[in-house]
Short mmCIF file of C-alpha atoms and ligand atoms in Angstrom, two decimals:
data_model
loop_
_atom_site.label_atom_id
_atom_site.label_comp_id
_atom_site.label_asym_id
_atom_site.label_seq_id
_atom_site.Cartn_x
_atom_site.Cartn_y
_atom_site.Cartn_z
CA UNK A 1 -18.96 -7.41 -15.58
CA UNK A 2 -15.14 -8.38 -15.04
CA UNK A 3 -15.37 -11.14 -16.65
CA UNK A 4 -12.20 -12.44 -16.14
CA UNK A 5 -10.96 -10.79 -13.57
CA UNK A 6 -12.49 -9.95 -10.29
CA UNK A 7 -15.27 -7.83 -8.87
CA UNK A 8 -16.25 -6.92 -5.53
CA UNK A 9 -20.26 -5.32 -5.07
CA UNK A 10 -21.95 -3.57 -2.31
CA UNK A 11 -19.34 -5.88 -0.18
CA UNK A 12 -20.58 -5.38 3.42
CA UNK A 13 -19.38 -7.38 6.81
CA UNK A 14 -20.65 -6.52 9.63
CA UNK A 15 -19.55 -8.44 13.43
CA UNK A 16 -22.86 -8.31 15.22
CA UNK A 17 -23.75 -4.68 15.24
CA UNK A 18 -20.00 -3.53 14.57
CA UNK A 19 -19.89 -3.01 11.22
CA UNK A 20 -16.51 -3.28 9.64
CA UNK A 21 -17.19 -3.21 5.65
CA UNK A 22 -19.46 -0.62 4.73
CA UNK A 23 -20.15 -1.36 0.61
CA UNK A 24 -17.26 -1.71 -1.20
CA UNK A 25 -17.20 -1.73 -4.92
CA UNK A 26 -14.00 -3.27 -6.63
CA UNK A 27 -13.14 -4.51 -10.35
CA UNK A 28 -9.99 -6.16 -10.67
CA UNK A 29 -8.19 -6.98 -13.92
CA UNK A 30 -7.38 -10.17 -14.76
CA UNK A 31 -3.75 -11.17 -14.18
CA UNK A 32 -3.16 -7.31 -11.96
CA UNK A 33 -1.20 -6.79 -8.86
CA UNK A 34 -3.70 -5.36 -6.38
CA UNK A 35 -2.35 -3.99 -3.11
CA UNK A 36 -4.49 -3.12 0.41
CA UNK A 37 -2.97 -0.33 2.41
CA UNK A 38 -4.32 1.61 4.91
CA UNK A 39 -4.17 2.57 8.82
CA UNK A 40 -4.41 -1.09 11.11
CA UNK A 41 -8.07 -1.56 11.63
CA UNK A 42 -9.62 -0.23 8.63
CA UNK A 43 -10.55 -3.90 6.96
CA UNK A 44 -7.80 -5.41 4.99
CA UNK A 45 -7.21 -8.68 6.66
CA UNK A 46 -11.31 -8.86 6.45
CA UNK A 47 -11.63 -7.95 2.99
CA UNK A 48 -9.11 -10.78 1.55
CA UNK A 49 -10.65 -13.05 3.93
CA UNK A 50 -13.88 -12.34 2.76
CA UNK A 51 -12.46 -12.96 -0.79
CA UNK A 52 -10.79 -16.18 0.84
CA UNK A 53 -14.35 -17.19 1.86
CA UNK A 54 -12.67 -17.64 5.08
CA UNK A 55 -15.07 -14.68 6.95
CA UNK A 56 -19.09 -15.04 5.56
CA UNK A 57 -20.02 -11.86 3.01
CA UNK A 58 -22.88 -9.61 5.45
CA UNK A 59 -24.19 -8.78 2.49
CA UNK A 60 -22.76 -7.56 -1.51
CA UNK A 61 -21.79 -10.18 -3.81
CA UNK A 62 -18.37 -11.29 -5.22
CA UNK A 63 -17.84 -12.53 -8.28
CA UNK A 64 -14.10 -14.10 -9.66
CA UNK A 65 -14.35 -15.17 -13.64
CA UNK A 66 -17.53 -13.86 -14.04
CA UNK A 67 -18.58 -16.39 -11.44
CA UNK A 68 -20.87 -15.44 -8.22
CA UNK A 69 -18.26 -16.90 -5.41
CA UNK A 70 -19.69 -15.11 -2.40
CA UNK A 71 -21.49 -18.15 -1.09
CA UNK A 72 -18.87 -20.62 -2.16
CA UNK A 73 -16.26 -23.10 -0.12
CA UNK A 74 -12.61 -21.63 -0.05
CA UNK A 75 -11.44 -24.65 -1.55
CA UNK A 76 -14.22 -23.60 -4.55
CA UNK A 77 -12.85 -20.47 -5.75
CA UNK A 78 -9.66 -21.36 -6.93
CA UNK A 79 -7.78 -19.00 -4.48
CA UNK A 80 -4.69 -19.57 -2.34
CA UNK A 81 -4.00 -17.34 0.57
CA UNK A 82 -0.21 -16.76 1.86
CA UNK A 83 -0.21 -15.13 5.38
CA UNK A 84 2.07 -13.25 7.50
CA UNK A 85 2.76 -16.06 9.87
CA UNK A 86 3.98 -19.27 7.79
CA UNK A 87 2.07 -22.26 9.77
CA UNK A 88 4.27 -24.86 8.47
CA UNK A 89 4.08 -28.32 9.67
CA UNK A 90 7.10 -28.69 11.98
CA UNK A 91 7.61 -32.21 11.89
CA UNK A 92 7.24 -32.29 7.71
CA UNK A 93 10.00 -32.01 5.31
CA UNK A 94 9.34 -28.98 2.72
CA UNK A 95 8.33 -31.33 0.58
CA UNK A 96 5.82 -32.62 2.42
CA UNK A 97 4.39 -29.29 3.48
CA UNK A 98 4.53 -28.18 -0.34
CA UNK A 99 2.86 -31.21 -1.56
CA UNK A 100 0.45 -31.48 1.62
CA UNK A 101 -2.58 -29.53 0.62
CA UNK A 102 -2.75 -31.60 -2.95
CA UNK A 103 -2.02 -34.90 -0.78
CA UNK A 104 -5.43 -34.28 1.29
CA UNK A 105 -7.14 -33.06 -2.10
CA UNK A 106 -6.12 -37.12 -3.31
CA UNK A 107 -4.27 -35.89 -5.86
CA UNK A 108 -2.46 -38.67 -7.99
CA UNK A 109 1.49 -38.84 -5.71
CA UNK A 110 3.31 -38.58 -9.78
CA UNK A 111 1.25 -35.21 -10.26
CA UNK A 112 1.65 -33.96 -7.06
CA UNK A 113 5.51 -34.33 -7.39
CA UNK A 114 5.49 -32.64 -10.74
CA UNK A 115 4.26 -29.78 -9.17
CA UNK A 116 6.49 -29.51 -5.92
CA UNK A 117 9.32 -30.11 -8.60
CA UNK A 118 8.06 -27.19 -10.52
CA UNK A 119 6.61 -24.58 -7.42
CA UNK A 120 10.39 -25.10 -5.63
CA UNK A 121 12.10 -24.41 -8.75
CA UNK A 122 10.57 -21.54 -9.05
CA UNK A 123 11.41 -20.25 -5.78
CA UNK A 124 14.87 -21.93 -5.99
CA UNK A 125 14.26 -23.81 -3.03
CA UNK A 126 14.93 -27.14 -4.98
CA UNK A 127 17.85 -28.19 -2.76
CA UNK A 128 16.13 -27.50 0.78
CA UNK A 129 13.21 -29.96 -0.09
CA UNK A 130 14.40 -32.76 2.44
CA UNK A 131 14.74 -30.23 5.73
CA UNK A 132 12.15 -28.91 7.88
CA UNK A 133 10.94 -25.84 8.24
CA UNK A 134 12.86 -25.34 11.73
CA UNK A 135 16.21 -25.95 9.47
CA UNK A 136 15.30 -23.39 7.04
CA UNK A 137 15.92 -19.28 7.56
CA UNK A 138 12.81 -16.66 7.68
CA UNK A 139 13.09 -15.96 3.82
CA UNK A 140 13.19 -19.80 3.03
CA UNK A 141 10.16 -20.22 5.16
CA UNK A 142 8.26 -17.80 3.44
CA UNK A 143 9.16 -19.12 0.29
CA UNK A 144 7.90 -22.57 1.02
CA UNK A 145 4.71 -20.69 2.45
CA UNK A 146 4.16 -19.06 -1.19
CA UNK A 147 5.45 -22.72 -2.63
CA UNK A 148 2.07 -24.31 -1.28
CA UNK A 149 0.26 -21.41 -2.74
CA UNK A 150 1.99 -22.20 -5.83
CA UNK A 151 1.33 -25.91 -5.90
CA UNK A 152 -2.68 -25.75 -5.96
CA UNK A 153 -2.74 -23.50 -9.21
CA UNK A 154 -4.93 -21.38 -8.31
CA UNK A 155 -6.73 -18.44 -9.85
CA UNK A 156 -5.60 -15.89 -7.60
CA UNK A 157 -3.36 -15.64 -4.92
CA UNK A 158 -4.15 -13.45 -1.83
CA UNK A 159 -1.18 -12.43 0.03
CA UNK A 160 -1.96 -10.24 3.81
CA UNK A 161 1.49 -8.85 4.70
CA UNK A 162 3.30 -12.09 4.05
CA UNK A 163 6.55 -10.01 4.29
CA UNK A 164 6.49 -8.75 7.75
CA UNK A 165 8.21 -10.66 9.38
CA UNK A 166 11.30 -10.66 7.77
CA UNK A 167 14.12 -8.10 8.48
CA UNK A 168 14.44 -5.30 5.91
CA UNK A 169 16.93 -6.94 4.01
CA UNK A 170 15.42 -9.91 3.17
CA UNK A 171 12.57 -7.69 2.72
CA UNK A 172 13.65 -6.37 0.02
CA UNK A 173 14.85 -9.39 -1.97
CA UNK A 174 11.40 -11.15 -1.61
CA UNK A 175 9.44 -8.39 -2.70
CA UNK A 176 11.94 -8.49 -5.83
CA UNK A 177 11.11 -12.20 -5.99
CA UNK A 178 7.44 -11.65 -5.49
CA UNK A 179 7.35 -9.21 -8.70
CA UNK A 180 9.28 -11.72 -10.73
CA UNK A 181 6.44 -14.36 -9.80
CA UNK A 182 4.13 -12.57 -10.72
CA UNK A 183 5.41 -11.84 -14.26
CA UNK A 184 6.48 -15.22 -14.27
CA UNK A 185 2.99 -16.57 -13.40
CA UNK A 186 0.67 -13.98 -14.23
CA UNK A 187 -2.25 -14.68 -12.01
CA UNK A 188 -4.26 -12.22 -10.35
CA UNK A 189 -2.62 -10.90 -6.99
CA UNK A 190 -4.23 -9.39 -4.13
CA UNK A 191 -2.10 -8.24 -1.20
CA UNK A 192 -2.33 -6.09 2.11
CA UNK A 193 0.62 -4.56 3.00
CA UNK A 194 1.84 -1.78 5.93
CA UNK A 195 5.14 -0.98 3.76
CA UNK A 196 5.11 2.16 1.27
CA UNK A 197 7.74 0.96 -0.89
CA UNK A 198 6.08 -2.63 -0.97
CA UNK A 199 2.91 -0.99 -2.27
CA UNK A 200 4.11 1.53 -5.27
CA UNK A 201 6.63 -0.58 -6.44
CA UNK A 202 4.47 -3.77 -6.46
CA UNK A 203 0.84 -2.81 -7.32
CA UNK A 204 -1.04 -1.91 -11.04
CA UNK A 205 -3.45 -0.76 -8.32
CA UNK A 206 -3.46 0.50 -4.72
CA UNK A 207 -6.81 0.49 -2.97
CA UNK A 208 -6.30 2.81 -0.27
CA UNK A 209 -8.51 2.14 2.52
CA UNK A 210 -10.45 3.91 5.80
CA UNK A 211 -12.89 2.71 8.36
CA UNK A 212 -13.98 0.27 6.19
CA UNK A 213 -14.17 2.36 2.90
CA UNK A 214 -12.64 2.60 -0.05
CA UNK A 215 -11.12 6.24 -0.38
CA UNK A 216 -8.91 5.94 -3.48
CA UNK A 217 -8.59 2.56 -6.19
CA UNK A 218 -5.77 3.99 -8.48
CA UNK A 219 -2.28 3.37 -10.13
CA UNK A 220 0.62 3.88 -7.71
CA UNK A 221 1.56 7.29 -10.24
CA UNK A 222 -2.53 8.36 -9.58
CA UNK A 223 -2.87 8.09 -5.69
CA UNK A 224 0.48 9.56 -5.34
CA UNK A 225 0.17 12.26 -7.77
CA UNK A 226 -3.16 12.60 -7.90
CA UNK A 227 -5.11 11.96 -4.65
CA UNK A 228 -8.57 12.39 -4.07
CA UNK A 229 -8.77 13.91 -0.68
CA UNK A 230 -6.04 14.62 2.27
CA UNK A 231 -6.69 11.31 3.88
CA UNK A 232 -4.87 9.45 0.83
CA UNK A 233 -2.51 12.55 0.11
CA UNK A 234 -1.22 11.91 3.68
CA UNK A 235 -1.61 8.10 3.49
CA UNK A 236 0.29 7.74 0.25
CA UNK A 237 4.22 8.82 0.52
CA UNK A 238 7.18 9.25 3.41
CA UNK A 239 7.69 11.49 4.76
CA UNK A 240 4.42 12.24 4.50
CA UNK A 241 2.85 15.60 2.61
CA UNK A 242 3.44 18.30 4.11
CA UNK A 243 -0.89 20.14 4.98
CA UNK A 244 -0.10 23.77 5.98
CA UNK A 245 -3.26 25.37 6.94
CA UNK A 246 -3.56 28.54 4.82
CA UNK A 247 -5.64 31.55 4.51
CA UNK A 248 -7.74 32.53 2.03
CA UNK A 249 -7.62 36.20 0.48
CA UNK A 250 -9.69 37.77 -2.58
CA UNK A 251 -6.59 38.22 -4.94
CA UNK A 252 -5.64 34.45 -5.46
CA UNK A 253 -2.94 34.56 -2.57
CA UNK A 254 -3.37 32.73 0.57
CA UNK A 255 -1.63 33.75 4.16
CA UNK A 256 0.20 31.71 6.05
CA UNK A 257 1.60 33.75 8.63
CA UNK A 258 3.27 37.07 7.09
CA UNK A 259 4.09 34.97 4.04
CA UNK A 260 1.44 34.84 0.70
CA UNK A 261 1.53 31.85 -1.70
CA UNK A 262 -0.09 32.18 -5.05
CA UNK A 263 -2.99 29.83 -5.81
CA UNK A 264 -4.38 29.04 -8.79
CA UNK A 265 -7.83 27.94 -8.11
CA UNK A 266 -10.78 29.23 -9.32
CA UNK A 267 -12.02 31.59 -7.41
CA UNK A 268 -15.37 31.00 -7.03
CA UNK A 269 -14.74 28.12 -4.87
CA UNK A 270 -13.27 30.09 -2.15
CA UNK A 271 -14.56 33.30 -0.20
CA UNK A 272 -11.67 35.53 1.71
CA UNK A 273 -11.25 34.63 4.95
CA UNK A 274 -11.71 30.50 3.99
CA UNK A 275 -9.16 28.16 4.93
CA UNK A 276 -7.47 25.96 2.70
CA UNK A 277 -5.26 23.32 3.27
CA UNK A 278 -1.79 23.20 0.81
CA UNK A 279 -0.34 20.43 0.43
CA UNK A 280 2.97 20.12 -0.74
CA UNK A 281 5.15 17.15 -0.54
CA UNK A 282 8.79 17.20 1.26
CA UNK A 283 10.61 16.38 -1.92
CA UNK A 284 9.26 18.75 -3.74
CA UNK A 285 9.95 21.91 -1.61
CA UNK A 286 12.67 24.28 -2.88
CA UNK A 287 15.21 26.16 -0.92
CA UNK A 288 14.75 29.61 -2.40
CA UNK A 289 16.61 32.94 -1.97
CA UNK A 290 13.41 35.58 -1.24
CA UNK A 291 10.22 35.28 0.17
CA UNK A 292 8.20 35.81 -2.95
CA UNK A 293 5.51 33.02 -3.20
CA UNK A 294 7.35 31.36 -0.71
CA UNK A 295 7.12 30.31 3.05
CA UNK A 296 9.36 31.28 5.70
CA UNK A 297 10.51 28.23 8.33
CA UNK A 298 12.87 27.84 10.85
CA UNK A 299 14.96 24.72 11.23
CA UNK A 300 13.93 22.54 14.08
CA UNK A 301 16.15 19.40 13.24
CA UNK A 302 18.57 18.57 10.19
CA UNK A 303 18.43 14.46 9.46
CA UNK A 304 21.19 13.88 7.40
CA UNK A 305 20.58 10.21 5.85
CA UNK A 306 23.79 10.60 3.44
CA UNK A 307 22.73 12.01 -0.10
CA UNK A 308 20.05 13.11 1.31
CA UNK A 309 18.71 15.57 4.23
CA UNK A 310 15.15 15.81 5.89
CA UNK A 311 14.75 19.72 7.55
CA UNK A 312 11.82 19.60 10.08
CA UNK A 313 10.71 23.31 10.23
CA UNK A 314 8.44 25.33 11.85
CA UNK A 315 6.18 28.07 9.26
CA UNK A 316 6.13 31.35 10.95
CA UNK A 317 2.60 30.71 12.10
CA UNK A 318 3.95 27.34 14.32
CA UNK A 319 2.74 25.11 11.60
CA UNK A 320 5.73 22.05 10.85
CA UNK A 321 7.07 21.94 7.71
CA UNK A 322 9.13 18.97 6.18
CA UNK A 323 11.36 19.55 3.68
CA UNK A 324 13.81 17.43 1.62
CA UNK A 325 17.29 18.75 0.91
CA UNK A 326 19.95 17.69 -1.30
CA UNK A 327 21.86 20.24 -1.80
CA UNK A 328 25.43 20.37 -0.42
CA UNK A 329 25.09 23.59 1.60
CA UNK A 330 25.32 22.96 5.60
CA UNK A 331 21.73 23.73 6.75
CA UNK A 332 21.74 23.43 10.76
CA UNK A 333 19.34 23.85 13.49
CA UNK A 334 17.98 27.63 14.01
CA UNK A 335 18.59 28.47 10.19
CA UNK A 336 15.76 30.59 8.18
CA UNK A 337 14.66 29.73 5.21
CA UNK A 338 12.24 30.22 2.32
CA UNK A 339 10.88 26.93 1.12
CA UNK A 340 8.78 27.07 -1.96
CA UNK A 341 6.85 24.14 -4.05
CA UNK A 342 6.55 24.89 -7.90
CA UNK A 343 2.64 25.65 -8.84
CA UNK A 344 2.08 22.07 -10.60
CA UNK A 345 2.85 19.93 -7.64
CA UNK A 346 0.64 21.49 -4.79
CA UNK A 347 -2.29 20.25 -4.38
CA UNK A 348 -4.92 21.81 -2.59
CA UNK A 349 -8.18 20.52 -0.15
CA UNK A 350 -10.47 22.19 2.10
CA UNK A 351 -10.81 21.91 5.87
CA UNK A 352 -13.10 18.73 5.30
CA UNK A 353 -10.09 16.98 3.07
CA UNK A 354 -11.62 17.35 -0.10
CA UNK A 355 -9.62 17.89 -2.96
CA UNK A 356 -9.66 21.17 -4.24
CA UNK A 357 -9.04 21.36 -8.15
N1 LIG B 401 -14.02 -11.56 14.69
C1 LIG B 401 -14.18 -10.25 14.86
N2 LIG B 401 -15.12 -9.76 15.69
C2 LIG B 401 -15.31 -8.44 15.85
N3 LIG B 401 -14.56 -7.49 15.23
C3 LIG B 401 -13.59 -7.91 14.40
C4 LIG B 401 -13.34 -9.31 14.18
N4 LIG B 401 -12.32 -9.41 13.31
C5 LIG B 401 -11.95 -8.14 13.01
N5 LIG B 401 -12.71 -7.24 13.67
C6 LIG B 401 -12.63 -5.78 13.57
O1 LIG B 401 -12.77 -5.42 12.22
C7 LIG B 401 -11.95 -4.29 11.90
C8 LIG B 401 -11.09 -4.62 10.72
O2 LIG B 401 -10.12 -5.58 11.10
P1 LIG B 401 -9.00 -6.10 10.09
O3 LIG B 401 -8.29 -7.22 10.74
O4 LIG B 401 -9.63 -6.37 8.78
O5 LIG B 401 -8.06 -4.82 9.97
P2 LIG B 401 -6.70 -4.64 9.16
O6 LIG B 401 -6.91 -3.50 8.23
O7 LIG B 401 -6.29 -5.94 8.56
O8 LIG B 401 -5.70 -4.20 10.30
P3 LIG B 401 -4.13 -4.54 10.50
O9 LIG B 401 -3.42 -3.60 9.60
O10 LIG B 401 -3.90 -4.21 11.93
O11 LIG B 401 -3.92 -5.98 10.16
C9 LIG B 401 -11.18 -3.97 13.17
O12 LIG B 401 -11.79 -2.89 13.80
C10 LIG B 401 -11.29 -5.24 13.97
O13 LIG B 401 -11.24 -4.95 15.35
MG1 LIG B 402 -4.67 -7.25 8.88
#
């Protein structure tokens, strides 16, 4: 039992006979950054909600503390939820809308200004505490957004992609800000994001999800390097892995096209004439001078993003390749090359997605 952090069981929701949730199983460490990502659809938003207690648990238990929650009032288990969209009161001054929520709660007026004092500093948005929100810019909205979070102290804070509606810019500052509060504070975190860099840069843990399921829980290093199946090798990293469908033949070389890679599987898995799926990721292909235990493409398009270049290719067999380039060399459209990924970082799966190891 988690007992002081947070654990999910056998967490089912179901919408009449669409069902949504389909038993997921989650601990979560007290005081960790948690982050949601998966395709739109698959049950993020309905997951933290559930956690919320603003969407009724189908059927599963959770538990925060050590203490059964799932039937509980939101305002019971000492949770604050910041959402994309900021719903401040217009006509309030930020202090107001920070101090709001406690003012309902009766809290006493010299406590709840001790804590507005103390949630704005925080976010340094001391000095905008007399202007409404309509005088205030997207970041400063968002700020006083995770300011009322702040203000009720609560256990954990659930965040579902509170950053999406700022430009990339700001972006990137408040996710900079939102790591620093959470060393600063060091409450439990949970938060759904669609943004790559967002997720490995923030989370202890990514819970990749599908359809409702949990595919992968996992450090950022673990789903990225170490993926369970093709769904969360795909999911995980952009450009995404590269899956070139492969054959397989009896001496531990696989054919794609007239080209033969090397794997190092054991054998017994695979029969010739099997496919398997290699999947190698586009910074980790080489630009190599032969064809041994390489592939041959053909350049499609050269990106060049400065210091960097993306080569979409096409394998001999038709199959697209991506590649990342940063060497200096001019690589243009209708240029052959031999792209090769070193042993250790291709990972392999069969035509279901399974990991192959
Ligand atoms: N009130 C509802 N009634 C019926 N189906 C619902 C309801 N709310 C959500 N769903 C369905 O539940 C599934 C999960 O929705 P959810 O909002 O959790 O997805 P999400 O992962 O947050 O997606 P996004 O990334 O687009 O925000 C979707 O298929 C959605 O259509
Ligand atoms: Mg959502």
């Amino acid at each position: 039992m988690a007992k002081n952090g947070m654990r999910l069981s056998g967490v089912r929701k179901s919408y009449g006979a669409l069902d949504v949730i389909h038993g997921v199983d989650l601990e979560v460490e007290e005081g960790a950054f948690v982050v949601f990502v998966g395709p739109s659809g698959c049950g993020k938003s309905t997951l933290l909600r559930m956690i919320a207690g603003l969407e009724e648990v189908t059927d599963g238990e959770i538990a925060i503390k050590g203490r059964d929650v799932t039937d509980l009032d939101p305002s019971e288990r000492g949770i604050a939820m910041v959402f994309q969209s900021y719903a401040l009161y217009p006509h309030m001054s930020v202090r107001d809308n920070l101090g709001f929520g406690l003012k309902m709660a009766r809290t006493d007026a010299s406590e709840i200004e001790a804590r507005v004092k103390a949630a704005s500093a925080i976010l340094k948005i001391d000095h905008l505490l007399d202007r409404r929100p309509g005088q205030l810019s997207g970041g400063q909205r968002q700020r006083v957004a995770i300011g009322r979070a702040i203000v009720r102290k609560p256990e954990v804070f659930l965040f579902d992609e509170p950053l999406s509606n700022l430009d990339a810019e700001l972006r990137v500052s408040m996710r900079i800000e939102i790591a620093r509060l959470h060393r600063e504070l060091g409450n439990t975190m949970i938060y759904v994001t669609h943004d790559q860099t967002e997720a490995m840069t923030l989370a202890d843990k990514i819970v990749v999800l599908k359809d409702g399921r949990i595919e992968q829980a996992g450090s950022p290093r673990e789903v990225y390097e170490d993926p369970a199946n093709s769904f969360v090798a795909g999911f995980i990293g952009s450009p995404r892995m590269n899956m070139i469908e492969a054959e397989w033949s009896a001496d531990g070389v696989a054919k794609v096209g007239d080209g033969l890679i090397k794997v190092d599987l054991a054998q017994d898995k695979l029969a010739p004439g099997d496919k398997v799926i290699l999947g190698m990721r586009p910074e980790h292909l080489i630009v190599v001078a032969g064809e041994d235990d390489a592939l041959r493409a053909t350049v499609d398009v050269s990106e060049y993003l400065g210091g960097t270049r993306y080569l979409y290719c096409q394998t001999q067999d038709g199959q697209t390749l991506i590649a990342e380039y940063r060497e200096e060399a001019d690589i243009q459209r209708g240029d052959t090359l031999y792209l090769r990924c070193p042993p250790e970082r291709r990972r392999y799966f069969d035509r279901e997605g399974n990991r192959l190891r």
